[in-house]
XYZ file of C-alpha atoms in Angstrom:
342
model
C 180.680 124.820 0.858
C 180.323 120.924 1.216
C 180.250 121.055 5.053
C 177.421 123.569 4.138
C 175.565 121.434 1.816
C 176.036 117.934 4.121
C 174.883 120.138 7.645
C 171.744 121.273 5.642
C 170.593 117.271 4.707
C 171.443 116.597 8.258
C 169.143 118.786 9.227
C 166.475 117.960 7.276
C 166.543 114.523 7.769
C 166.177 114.926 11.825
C 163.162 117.162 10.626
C 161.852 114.030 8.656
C 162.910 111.521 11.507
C 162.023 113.107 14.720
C 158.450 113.165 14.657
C 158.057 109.545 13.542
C 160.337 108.537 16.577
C 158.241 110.560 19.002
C 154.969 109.294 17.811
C 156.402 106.025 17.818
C 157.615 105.891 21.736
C 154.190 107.731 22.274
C 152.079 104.683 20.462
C 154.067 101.523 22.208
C 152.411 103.229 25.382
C 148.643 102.727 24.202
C 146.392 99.816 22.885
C 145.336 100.928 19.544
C 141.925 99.013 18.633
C 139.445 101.968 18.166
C 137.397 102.134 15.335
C 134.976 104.160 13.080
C 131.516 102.894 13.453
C 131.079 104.354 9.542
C 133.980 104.882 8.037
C 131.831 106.767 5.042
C 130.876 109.188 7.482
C 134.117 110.186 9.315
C 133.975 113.533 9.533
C 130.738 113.169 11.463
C 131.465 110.478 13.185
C 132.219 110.247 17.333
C 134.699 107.838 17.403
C 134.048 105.845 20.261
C 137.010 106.292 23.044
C 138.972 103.427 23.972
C 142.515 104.780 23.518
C 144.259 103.859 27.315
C 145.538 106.936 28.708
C 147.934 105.908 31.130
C 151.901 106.313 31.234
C 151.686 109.198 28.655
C 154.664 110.642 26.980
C 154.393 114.118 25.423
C 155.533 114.503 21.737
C 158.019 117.275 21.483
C 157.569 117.805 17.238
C 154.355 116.792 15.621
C 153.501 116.431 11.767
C 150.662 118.461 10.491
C 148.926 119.255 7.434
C 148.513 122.426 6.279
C 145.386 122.826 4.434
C 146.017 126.578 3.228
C 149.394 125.151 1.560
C 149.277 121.428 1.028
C 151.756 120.813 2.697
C 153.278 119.128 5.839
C 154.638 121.190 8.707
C 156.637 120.208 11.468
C 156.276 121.722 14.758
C 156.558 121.959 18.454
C 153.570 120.650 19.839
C 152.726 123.193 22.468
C 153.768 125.828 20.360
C 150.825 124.172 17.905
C 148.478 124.605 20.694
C 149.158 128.099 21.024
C 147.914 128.836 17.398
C 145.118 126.410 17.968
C 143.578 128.109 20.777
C 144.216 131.506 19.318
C 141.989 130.415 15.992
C 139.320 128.854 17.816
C 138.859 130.916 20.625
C 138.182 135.073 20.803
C 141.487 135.705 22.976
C 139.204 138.389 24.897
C 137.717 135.575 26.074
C 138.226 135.023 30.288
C 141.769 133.531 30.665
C 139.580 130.525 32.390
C 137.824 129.974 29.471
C 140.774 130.092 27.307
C 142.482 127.430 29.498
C 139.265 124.769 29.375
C 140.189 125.408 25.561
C 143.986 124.818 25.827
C 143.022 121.473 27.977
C 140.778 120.184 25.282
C 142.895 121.322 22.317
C 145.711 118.925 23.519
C 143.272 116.366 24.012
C 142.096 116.546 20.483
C 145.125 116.439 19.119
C 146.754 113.463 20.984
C 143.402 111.519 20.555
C 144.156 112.337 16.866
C 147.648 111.217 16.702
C 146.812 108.241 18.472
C 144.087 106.886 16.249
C 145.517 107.660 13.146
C 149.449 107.559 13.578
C 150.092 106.955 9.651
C 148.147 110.285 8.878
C 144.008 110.509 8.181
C 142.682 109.092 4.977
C 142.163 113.104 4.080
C 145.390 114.102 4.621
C 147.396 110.939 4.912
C 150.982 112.382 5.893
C 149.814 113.791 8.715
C 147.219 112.683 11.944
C 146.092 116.220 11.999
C 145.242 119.165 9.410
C 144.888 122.782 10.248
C 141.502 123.498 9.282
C 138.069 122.483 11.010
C 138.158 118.959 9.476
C 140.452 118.524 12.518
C 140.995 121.437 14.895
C 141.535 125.319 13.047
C 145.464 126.304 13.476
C 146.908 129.851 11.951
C 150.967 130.651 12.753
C 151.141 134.108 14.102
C 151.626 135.663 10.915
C 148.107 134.697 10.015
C 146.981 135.794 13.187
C 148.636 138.828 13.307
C 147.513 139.481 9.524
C 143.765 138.578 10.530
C 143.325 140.807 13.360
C 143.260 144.701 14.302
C 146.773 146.512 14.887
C 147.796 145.541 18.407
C 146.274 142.563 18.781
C 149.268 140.406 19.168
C 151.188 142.343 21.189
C 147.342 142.693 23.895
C 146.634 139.456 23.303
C 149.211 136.549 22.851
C 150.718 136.444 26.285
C 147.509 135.600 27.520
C 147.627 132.307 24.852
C 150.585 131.364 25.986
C 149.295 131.464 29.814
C 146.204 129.408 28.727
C 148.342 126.820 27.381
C 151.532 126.863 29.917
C 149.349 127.322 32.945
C 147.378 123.520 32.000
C 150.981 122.462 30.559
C 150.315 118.131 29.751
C 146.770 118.706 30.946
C 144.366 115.936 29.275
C 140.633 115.088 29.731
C 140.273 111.089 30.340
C 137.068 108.784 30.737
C 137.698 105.804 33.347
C 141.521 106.226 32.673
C 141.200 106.297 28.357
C 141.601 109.431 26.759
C 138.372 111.114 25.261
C 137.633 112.699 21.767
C 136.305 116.200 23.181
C 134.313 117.953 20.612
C 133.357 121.290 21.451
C 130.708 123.960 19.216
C 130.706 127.532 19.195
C 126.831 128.287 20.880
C 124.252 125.520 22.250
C 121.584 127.716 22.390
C 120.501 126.868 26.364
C 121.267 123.023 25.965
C 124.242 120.984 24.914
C 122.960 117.694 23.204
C 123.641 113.716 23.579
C 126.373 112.553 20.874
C 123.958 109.998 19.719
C 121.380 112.528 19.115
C 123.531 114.180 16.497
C 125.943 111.532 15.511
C 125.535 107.518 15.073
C 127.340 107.038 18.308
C 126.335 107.255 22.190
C 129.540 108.465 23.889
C 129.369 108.792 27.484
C 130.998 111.898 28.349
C 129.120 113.719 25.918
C 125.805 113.954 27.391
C 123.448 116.657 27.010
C 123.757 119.176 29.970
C 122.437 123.235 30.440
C 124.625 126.266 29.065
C 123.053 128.510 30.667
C 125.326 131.997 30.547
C 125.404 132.058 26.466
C 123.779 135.556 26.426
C 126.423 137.469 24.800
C 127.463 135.119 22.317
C 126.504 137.171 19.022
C 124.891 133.909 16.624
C 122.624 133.054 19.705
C 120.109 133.587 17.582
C 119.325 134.466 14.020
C 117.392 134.690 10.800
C 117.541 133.835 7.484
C 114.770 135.367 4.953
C 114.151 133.456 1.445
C 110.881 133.385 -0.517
C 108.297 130.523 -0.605
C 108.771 129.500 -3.980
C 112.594 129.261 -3.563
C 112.044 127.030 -0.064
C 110.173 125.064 -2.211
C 112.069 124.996 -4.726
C 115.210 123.659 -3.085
C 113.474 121.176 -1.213
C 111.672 119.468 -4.260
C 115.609 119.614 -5.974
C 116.322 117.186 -3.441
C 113.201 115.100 -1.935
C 111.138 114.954 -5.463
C 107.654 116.208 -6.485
C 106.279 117.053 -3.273
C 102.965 118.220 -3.150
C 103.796 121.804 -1.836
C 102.781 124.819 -2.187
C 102.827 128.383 -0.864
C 99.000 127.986 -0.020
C 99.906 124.731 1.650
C 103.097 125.116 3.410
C 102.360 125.859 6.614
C 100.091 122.738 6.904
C 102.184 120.506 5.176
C 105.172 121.065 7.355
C 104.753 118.955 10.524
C 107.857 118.451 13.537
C 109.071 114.579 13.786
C 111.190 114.113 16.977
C 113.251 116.171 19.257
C 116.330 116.062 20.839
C 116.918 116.637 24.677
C 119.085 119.385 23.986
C 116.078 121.354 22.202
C 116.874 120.207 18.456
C 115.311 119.622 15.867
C 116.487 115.523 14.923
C 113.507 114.889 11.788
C 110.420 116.769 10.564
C 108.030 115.768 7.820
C 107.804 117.767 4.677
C 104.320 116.221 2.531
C 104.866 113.069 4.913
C 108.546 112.828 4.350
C 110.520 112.256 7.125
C 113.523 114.641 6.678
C 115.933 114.877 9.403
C 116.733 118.308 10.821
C 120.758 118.012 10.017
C 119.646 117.364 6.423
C 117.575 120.717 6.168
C 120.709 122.723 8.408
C 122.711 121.433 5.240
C 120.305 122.334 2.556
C 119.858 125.989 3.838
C 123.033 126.626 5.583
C 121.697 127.227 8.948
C 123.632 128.108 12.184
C 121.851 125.099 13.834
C 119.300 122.445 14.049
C 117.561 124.118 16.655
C 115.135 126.468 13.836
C 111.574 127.453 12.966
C 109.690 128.400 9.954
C 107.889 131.847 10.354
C 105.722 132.304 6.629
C 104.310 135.766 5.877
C 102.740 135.800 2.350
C 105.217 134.906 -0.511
C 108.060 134.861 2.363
C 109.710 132.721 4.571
C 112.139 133.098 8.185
C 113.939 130.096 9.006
C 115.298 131.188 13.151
C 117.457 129.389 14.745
C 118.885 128.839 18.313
C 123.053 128.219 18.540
C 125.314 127.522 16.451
C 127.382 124.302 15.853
C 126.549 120.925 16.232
C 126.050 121.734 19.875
C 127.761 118.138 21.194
C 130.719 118.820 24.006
C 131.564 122.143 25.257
C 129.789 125.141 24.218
C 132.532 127.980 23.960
C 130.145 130.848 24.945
C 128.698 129.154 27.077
C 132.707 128.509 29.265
C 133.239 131.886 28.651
C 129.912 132.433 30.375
C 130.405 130.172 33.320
C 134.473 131.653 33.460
C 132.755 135.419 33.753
C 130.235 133.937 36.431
C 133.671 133.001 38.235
C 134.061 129.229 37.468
C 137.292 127.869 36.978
C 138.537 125.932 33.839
C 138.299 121.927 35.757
C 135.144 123.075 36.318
C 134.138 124.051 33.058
C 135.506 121.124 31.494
C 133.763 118.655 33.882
C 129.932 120.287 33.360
C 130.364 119.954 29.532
C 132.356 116.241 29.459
C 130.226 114.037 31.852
C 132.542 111.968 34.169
C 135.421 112.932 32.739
C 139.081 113.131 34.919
C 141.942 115.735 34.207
C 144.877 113.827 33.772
C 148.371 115.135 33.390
C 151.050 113.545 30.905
C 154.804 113.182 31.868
């Protein structure tokens, strides 16, 4: 019973030790110095890349935070991927598709570990959570749970393939590795990082997404009635001198983004930026319109996402029109190298 008891803390404690000493021989490799341009905003924030990319070591065990839980898993790190690109990706996507997804999915999450190797303020134990503060992760009971009968057993060799077939694939900028954010539908256009965030990152340029056609929140609608538009917005920007009689005129578009977005509009002359009004009304983008008929009010919008990075309709679209996954990955991340770890 005692050897029992004594092989049990063994265990453990490797659990407790490993991933510390992998993330430690992984950080003597890099020069740590990036920073948050706003650390009040960090969850919106595109963290501007200088994280050196060379001699790279592959973590076997990784810490991360499980948001459903509270609690602090530990885990292989490809087998992490695996769930990642399951969660954030329709597995009857094109295998290509699901591969540009794998590729940027490890990228993520060794930027991550990198730049915050004592754990994130919002989860401090851990450099990366399982829920889309970081990158969405489910274990296959989840998955298996959350989808149709027969899903697993159709669908999860073809995860694994995505992830084993780009095994230590990474996405670098002039030799540094790159945060790659990616959005579910651009609506046509991808846009600049500094358009939507307080940063101007070079790989993340706007650039067409052309074959988004069968993504299903292309576009869409919201209906609400005049008086509860204007309701909402006067909770939040005052007294404004608005009115259902008035609306239409008082509503004027500020600036717009290359990528086809709305960035600021004027509401009774003031200046409210389009992210702000996506917030208020919980819209799929900041590519919308107002459409008033009588006491009523449409809000349509284009995409869906913040539309930065790759758009993952639109791979699936270029995959289906029979481009492969390096080439998916270098039309949505401008300049950017493949790079493959040890």
């Amino acid at each position: 019973m005692l050897n029992r008891i004594i092989f049990a803390l063994v265990i453990f404690a490797m659990l407790l030790i490993i991933p510390n000493v992998s993330l430690t021989l992984l950080e003597q490799k890099f020069s740590i110095t990036a920073e948050l341009d706003n650390p009040s905003e960090a969850n919106d924030e595109v963290i501007k890349e200088n994280l050196e990319s060379s001699e790279i070591d592959e973590p076997n065990l990784i810490k991360v935070f499980n948001t459903k839980t509270s609690e602090v898993m530990v885990i292989d790190f490809e087998e992490y991927l695996k769930g990642v690109v399951a969660s954030e990706m329709p597995a009857e996507f094109n295998l290509e598709a699901l591969k540009a997804q794998a590729v940027t999915a490890r990228t993520y999450l060794l930027y991550r570990l990198l730049k915050y190797p004592d754990g994130q303020p919002e989860h401090k134990d851990a450099s990366i959570c399982t829920s889309t503060h970081c990158q969405v992760w489910n274990s296959k009971d989840d998955l298996i749970a959350s989808h149709p009968d027969g899903w697993f057993n159709n669908y999860w060799n073809k995860i694994e393939e995505a992830v084993n077939s780009t095994d230590g694939q990474i996405l670098t900028y002039k030799g540094k590795i790159i945060e790659p954010l990616f959005h579910s539908t651009s609506g046509g256009r991808t846009e600049n990082s500094e358009d939507v965030f307080s940063t101007s990152v070079p790989y993340l340029k706007s650039v067409e997404s052309p074959y988004e056609k069968e993504a299903p929140k292309l576009h869409d609608s919201m209906k609400i009635t005049v008086a509860e538009f204007i309701d909402k917005v006067k909770s939040v920007y005052g007294d404004l001198n608005i009115s259902s009689d008035n609306l239409n005129e008082k509503i004027q578009l500020g600036e717009v983004s290359e990528g086809g977005k709305i960035k600021s509009l004027y509401i009774d002359n003031t200046e409210i930026s389009g992210r702000e009004i996506r917030s208020l009304f919980n819209l799929n983008s900041t590519n919308f319109s107002f459409i008033q008929s009588g006491d009523s009010l449409e809000i349509v919008t284009t995409g869906y996402g913040h539309g930065v990075g790759m758009s993952q309709y639109g791979a699936n679209g270029m995959a289906e029109e029979g481009y492969n996954y390096k080439e998916i990955l270098k039309h949505y991340y401008s300049g950017i190298e493949i790079a493959v770890m040890k």
